[in-house]
Coordinates of C-alpha atoms in Angstrom, one line a residue:
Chain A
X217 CA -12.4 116.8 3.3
X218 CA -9.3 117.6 4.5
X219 CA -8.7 116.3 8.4
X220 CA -5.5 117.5 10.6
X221 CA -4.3 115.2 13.7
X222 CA -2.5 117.7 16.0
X223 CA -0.1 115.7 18.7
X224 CA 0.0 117.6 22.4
X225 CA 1.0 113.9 24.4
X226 CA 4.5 114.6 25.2
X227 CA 5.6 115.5 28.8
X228 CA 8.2 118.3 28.4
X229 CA 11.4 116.0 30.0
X230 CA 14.1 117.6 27.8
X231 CA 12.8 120.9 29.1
X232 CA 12.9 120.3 32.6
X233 CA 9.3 121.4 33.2
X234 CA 6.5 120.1 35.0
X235 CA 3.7 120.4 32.6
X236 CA 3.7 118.8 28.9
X237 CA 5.4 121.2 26.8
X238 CA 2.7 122.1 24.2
X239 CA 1.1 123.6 27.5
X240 CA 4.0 126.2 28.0
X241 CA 2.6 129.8 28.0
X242 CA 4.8 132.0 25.9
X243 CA 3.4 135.7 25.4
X244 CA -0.1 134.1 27.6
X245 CA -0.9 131.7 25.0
X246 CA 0.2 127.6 25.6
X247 CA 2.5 126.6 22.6
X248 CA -0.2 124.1 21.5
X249 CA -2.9 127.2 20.2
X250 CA -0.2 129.0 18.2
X251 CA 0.1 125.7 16.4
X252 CA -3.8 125.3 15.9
X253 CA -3.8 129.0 15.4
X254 CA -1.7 127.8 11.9
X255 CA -4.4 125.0 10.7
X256 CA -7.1 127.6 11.5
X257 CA -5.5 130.0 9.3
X258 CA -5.0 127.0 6.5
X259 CA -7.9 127.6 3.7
X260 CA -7.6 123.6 3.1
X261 CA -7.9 122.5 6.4
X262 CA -11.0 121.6 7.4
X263 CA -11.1 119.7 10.6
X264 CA -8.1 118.8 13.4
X265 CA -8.4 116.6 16.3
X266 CA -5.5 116.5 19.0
X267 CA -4.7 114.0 20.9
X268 CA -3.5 114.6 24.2
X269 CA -2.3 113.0 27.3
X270 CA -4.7 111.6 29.5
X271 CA -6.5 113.9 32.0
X272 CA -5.4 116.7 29.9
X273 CA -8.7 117.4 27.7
X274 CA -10.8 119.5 29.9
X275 CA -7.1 122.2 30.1
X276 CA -7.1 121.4 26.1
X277 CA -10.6 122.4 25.4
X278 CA -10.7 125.6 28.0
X279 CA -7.8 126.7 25.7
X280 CA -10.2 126.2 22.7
X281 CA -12.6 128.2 24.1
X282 CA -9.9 131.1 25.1
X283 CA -8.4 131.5 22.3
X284 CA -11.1 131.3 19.8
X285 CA -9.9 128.3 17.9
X286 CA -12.5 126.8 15.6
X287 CA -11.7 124.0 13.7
X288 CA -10.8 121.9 16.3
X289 CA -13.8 119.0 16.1
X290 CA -12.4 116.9 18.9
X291 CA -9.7 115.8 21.7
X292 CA -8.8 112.2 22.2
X293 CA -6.6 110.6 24.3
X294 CA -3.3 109.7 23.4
X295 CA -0.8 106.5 24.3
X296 CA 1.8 105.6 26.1
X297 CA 4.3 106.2 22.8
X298 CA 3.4 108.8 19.8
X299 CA 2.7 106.0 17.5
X300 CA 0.0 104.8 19.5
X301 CA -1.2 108.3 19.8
X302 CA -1.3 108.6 16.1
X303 CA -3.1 105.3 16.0
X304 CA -5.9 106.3 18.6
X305 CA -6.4 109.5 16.1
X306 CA -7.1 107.3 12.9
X307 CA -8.7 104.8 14.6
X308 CA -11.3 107.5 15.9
X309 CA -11.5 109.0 12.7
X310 CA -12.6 105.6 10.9
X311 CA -16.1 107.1 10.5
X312 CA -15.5 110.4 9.4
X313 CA -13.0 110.4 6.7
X314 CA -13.4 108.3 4.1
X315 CA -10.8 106.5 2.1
X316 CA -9.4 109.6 -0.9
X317 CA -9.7 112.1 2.6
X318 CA -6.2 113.7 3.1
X319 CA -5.3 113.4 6.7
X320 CA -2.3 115.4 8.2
X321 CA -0.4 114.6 10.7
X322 CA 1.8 117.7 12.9
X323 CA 3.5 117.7 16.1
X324 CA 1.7 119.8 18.3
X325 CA 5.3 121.6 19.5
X326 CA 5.7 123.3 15.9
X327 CA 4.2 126.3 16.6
X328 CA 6.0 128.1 13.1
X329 CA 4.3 125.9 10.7
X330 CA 3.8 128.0 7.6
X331 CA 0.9 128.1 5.5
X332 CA 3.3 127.2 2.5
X333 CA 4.2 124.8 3.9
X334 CA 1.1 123.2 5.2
X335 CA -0.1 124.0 1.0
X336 CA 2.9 122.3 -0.3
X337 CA 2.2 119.2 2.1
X338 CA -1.3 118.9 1.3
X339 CA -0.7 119.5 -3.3
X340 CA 2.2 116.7 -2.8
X341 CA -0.2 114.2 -1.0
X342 CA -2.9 115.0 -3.9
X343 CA -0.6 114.2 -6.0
X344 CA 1.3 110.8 -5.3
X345 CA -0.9 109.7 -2.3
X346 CA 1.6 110.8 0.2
X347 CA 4.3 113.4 1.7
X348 CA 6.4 113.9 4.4
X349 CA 8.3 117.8 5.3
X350 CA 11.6 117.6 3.9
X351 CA 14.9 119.3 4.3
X352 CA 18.5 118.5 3.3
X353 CA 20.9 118.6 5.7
X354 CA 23.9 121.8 5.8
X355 CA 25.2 119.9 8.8
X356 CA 27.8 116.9 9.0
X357 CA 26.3 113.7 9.9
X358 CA 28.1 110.6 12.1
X359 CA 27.4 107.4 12.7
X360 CA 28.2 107.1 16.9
X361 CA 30.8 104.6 17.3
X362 CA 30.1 104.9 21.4
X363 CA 28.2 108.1 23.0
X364 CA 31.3 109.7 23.0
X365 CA 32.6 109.2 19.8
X366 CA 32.2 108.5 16.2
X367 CA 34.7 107.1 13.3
X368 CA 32.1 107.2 10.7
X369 CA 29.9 109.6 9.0
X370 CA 27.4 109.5 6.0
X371 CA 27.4 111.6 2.4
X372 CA 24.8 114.6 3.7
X373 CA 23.9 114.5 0.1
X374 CA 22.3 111.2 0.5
X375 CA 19.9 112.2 2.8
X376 CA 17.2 114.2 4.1
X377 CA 15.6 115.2 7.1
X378 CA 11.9 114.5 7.9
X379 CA 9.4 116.3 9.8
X380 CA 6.1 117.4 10.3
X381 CA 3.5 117.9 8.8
X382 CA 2.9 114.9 6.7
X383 CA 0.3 114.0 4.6
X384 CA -1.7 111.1 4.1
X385 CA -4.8 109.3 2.5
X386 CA -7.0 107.7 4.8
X387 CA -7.5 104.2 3.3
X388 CA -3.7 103.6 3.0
X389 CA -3.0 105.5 6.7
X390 CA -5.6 103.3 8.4
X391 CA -4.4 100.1 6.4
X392 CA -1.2 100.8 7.5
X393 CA -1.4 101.1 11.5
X394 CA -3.8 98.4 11.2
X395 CA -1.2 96.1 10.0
X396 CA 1.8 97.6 11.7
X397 CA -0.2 97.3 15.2
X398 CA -1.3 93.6 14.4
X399 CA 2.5 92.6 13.3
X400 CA 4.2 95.2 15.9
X401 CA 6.0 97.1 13.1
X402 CA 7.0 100.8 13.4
X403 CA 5.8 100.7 17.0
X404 CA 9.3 101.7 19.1
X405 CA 9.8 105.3 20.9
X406 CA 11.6 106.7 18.1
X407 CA 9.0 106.1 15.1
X408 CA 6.4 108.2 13.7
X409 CA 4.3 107.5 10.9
X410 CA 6.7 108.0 8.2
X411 CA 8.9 105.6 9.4
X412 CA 6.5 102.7 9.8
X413 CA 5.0 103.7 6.4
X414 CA 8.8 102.9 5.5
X415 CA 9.1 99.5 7.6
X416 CA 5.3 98.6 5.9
X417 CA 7.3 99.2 2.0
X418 CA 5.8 102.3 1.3
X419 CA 8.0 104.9 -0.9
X420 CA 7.2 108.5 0.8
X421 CA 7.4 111.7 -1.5
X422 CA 9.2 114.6 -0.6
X423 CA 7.4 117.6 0.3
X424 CA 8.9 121.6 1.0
X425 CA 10.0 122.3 4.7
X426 CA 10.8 125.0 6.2
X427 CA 13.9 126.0 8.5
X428 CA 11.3 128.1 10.5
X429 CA 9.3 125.0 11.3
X430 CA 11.4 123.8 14.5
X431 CA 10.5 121.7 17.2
X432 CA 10.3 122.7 20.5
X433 CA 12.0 120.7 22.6
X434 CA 14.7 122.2 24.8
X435 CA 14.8 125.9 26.6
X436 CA 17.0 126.8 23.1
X437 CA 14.4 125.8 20.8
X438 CA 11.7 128.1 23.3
X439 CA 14.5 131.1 23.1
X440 CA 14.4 131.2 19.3
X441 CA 9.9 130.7 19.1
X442 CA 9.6 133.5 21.7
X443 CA 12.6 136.0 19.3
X444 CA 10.5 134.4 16.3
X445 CA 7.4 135.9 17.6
X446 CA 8.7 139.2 18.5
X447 CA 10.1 139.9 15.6
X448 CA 7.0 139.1 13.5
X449 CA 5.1 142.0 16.0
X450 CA 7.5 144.6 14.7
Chain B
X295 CA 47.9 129.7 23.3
X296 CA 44.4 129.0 21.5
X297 CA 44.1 129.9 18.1
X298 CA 40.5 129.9 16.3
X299 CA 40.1 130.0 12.6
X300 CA 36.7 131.8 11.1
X301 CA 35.9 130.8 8.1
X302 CA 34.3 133.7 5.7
X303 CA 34.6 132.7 2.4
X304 CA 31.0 131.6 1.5
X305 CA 29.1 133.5 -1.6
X306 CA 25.6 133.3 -0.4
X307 CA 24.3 131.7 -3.4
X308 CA 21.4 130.3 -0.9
X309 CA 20.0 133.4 0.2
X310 CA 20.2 135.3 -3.0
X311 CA 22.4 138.0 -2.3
X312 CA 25.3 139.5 -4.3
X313 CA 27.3 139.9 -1.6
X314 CA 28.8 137.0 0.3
X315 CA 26.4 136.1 3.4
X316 CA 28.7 136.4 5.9
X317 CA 29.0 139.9 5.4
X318 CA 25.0 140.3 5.3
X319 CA 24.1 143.6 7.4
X320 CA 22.0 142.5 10.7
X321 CA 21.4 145.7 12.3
X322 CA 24.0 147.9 11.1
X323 CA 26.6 144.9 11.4
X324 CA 27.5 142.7 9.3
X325 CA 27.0 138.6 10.6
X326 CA 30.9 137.9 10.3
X327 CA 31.5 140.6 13.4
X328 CA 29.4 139.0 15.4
X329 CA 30.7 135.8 15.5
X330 CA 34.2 137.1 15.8
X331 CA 32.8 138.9 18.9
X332 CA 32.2 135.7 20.4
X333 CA 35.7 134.7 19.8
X334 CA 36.7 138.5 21.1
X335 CA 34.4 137.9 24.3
X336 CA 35.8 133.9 25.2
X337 CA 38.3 134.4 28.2
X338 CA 40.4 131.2 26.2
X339 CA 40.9 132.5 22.7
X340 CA 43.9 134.1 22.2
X341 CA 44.1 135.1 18.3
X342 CA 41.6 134.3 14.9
X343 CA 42.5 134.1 12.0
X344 CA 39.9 134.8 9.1
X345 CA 40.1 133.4 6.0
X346 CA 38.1 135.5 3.6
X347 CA 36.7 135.1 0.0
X348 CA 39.7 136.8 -2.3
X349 CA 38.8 140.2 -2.8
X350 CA 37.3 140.8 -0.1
X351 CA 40.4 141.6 2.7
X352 CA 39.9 145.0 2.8
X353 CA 36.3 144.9 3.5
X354 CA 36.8 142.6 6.5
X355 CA 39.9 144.8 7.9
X356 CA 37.6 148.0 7.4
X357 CA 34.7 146.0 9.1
X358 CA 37.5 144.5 12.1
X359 CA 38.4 148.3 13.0
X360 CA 35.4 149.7 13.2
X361 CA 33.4 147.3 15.2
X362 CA 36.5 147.1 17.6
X363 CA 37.5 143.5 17.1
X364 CA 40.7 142.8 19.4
X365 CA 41.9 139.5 18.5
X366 CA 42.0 139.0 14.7
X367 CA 46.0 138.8 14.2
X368 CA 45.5 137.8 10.0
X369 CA 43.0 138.0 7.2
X370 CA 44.3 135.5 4.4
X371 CA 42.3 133.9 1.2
X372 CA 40.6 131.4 0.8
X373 CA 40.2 128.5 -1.5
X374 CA 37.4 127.4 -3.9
X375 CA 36.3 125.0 -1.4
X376 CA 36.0 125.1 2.1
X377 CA 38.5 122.2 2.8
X378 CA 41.2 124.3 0.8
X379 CA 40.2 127.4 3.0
X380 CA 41.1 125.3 6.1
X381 CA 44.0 124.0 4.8
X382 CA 45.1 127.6 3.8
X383 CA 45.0 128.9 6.9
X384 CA 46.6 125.5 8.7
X385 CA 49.5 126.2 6.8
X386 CA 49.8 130.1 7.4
X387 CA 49.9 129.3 11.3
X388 CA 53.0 126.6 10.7
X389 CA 55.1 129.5 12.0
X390 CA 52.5 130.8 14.5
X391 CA 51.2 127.8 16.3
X392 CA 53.3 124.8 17.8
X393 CA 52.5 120.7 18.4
X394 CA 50.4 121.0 20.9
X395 CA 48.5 123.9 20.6
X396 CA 44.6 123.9 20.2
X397 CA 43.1 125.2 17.0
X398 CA 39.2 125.9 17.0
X399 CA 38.1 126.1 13.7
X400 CA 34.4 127.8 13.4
X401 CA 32.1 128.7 10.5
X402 CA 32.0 132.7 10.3
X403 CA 28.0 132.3 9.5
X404 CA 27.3 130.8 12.8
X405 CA 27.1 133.8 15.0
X406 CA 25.2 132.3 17.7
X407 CA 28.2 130.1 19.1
X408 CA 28.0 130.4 22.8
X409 CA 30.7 130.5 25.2
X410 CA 29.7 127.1 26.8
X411 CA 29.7 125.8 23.3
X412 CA 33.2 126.8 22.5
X413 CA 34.2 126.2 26.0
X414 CA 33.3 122.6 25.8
X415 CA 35.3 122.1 22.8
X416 CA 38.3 123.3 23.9
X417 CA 37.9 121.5 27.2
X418 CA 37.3 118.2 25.4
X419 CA 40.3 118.6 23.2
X420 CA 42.5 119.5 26.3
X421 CA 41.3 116.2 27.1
X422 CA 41.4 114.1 24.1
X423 CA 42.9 115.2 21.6
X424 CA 40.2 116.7 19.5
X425 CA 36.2 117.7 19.7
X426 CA 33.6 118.4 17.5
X427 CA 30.2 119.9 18.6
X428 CA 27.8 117.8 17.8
X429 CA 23.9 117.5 18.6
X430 CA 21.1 114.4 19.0
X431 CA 18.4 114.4 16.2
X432 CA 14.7 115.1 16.8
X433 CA 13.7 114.7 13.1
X434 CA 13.6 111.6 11.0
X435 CA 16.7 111.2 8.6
X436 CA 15.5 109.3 5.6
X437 CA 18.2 108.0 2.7
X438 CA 16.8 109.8 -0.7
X439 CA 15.7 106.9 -3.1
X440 CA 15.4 110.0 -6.1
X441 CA 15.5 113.1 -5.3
X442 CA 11.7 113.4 -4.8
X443 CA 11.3 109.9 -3.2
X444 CA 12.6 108.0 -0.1
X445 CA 11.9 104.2 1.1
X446 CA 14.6 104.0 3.5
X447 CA 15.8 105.4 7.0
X448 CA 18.0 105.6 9.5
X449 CA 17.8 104.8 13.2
X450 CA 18.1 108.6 14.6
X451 CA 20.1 107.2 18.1
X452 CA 22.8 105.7 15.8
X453 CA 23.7 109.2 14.8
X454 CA 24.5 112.7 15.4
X455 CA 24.8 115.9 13.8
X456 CA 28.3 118.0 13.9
X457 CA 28.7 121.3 13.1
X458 CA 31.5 124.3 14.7
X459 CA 33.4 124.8 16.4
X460 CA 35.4 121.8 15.9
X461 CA 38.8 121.9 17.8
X462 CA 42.0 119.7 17.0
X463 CA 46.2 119.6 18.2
X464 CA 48.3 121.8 15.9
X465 CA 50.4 119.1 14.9
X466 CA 47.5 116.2 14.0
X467 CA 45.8 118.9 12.1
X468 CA 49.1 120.0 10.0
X469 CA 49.6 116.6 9.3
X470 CA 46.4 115.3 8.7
X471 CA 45.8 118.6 6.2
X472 CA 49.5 117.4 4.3
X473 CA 47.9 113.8 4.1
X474 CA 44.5 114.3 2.5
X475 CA 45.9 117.2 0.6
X476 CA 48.8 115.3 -1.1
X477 CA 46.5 112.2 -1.5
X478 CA 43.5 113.7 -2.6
X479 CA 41.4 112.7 0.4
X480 CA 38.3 114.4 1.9
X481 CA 38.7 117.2 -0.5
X482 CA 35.3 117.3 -2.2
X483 CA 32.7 120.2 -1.8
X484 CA 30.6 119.3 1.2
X485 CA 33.9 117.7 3.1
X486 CA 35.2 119.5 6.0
X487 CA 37.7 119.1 8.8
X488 CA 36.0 116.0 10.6
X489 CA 34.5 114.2 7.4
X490 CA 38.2 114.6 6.3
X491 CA 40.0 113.2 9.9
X492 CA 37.5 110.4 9.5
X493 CA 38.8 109.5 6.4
X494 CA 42.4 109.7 7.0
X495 CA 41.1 106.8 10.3
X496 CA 40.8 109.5 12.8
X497 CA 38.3 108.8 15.9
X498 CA 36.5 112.1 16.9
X499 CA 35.1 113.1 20.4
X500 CA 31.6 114.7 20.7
X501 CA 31.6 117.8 22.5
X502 CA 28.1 119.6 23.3
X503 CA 26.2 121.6 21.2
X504 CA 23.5 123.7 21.1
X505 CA 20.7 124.1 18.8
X506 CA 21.2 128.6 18.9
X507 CA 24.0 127.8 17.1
X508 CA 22.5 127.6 13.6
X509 CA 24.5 128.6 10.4
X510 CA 22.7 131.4 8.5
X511 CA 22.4 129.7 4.9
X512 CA 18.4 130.4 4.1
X513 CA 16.5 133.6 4.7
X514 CA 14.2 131.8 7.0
X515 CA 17.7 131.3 9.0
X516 CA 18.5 135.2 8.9
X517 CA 14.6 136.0 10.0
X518 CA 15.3 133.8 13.4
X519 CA 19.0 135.1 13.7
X520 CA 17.3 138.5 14.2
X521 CA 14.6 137.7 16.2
X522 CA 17.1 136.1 18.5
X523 CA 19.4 139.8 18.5
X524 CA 16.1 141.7 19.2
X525 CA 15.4 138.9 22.5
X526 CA 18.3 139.1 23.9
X527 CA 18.3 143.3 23.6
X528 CA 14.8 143.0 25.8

C-alpha cells in the first residue's frame, strides 16, 4: 500500500494573493488538482490525503468532486507551520498504513511532478527505506555575510538540492515526528521532513528530480506552469 | 559606457546535442540571439562582446547579421574553461574599456534575463562597486555524504544562489583576472567570476534576480524555455 500526503496549507504571501496558492485557478483548474491530477495518474499510488488550512476542506473537496479526482481518501487539517502539517498527516494515518507502507510526501504547489519521477522516488524508498528528490546545483552558491552581501561561497559540487516528493516508510516516519515533536527537533519554519529526518541522524538516499518539478511560489514560477501547460496542449 | 560580455562557449554535453547548446534552434533561432536581444533591447548596454567556442566565429557572425543584432562590436575565443573565457575577453577590452567602466558579464544560455534583472545590476554596481544577481532558496540544500547518500544540511536563510548577469569596475575586474590568473586562483571548472573575486577577498553585493532567468543546461530546461516563448507570443 502505497499512501501520498499532498500539502495545500500555505497562504500565497510571496504571490501577493488573497487566497492560498494551491487554490490559484490557472486554465479553470486550482493548482492543487493538477498536482493530484499527477498521483491519480501514478499506477503505484494508491491513496493521498491533503492537508489543508483550516476552513478550507469543504473548497478542497468541491474541487474533488469537479475535477474527477479519485484517489484522494481524505482532507485534514493542517498546522500552524508545514512540519506540523506533515505531522497531523501521519498522525491520522497511524491506523491505515502499517509499518513496511511507503508514504510520500509532495508539496501541493508542484503541479509538474512527473511520473518518473514519482517511480524513481517510490523504487529508491523500496530499496534503502528512504528518498528525498534530488538535483545538483548549475548555480553558484554563497554563504550571506549580511542581506546585502556575501564573502563566502560553497563547492556546488558538494551539494544537492532537495525537494519534493520524498519517500518514506511508515514505522520510521511516525517514529520520527514522534520523537522530533516530543524533543522539539526539526520543528522551525524552514524544515520539512527531510531535514528533521537529518536532525533525528538519519542518512537520506538520493532519488532523480526533475528541473520541470518547480515550486510555485512567486508570479515567475506561475508564468513558466501556465507556458508549461501550453506547450504540452500543442 | 557599459560593456556586457556573453559567454557562448559551452558544448552541450548535458543535453546531448552535437552542436554546442547555445546555438540550439528555438523556433527558427538559435538560444544565443535571444539573449543578445536582451542586451540589444536594454536602453544601458552600449556594446557585447561574445566569446565563442573556437571554430565557431563564423557561425555566430552569420547568426549576428541575420537576426539583426546591433550591439555586438567583437566575437573572440574562448578558453577550455569558462574562467579562461572571461579572462579572454577582460583582456581583449584593456584597450576598449577604461577604470571605471561597468562590465556585465552574462551566460549566453540564459535567454530569459529581463530588463529589471540587468537593470538592477548595473544600478547596484553604480553604487557599490560590483553586483551579482542572486536569488533566496525554496528547496532544501543538503551536503552529499556519497554521492547517493546525504546526513547533513544547510540552513537555507544563510544562503543564496548567484547566477548572471554579474557586473564589476573595469579596473577591479582587470586586476583581479591578472591576480588569480598569475597565481592560479579560482581557475578550476565550476569557478566563475564571483567564486573567483571571493577568493582573491573580494565582498560581493546581491542584486535581484529572478527565477525566468534559468540557464538552458537539461532538455527539461529547453521544454520550459519554449513554453515561456509561446506565453509571451499569446
Amino acid at each position: 500500500m502505497i499512501t501520498a500526503i499532498v500539502l495545500a496549507g500555505g497562504v500565497g504571501k510571496r504571490m501577493g494573493m488573497e487566497i492560498p496558492k494551491q487554490f490559484v485557478m490557472v486554465n479553470e483548474k486550482p493548482i492543487i488538482i493538477y498536482t493530484l491530477e499527477s498521483f491519480d495518474r501514478h499506477p503505484k499510488i494508491d491513496q493521498v490525503v491533503v492537508v489543508c488550512k483550516q476552513g478550507w476542506a469543504d473548497t478542497m473537496w468541491g474541487y474533488i468532486r469537479e475535477f474527477g479526482i479519485k484517489k484522494v481518501k481524505w482532507v485534514i487539517s493542517g498546522g500552524s507551520i508545514v512540519q506540523k502539517s506533515i505531522n497531523n498527516a501521519v498522525q491520522f494515518l497511524s491506523d491505515k498504513c502499517v509499518e513496511d507502507d511507503i508514504v510520500v510526501i509532495h508539496d501541493g504547489i508542484r503541479p509538474l511532478v512527473d511520473e518518473h519521477v514519482l517511480s524513481d522516488v517510490i523504487v529508491k524508498c523500496q530499496e534503502y527505506g528512504n528518498a528525498v528528490t534530488s538535483l545538483p546545483y548549475n548555480e553558484q552558491i554563497f554563504i550571506k555575510e549580511t542581506e546585502k552581501t556575501t564573502n563566502k561561497y560553497i563547492d556546488r559540487n558538494t551539494l544537492r538540492r532537495v525537494s519534493t516528493p520524498q519517500a518514506y516508510k511508515y514505522e520510521v516516519l511516525h517514529d520520527a515526528y514522534d520523537e522530533a515533536i516530543s524533543q522539539n527537533i526539526g520543528m522551525v519554519d524552514s524544515a520539512y521532513t527531510n531535514t528533521m529526518m537529518v536532525d533525528l541522524g538519519h542518512t537520506l538516499y538520493f532519488a532523480a528530480g526533475s528541473d520541470k518539478n518547480i515550486k510555485l511560489t512567486t508570479t515567475d514560477d506561475l508564468a513558466l506552469f501556465k507556458a508549461y501547460l501550453r506547450e504540452k496542449e500543442l
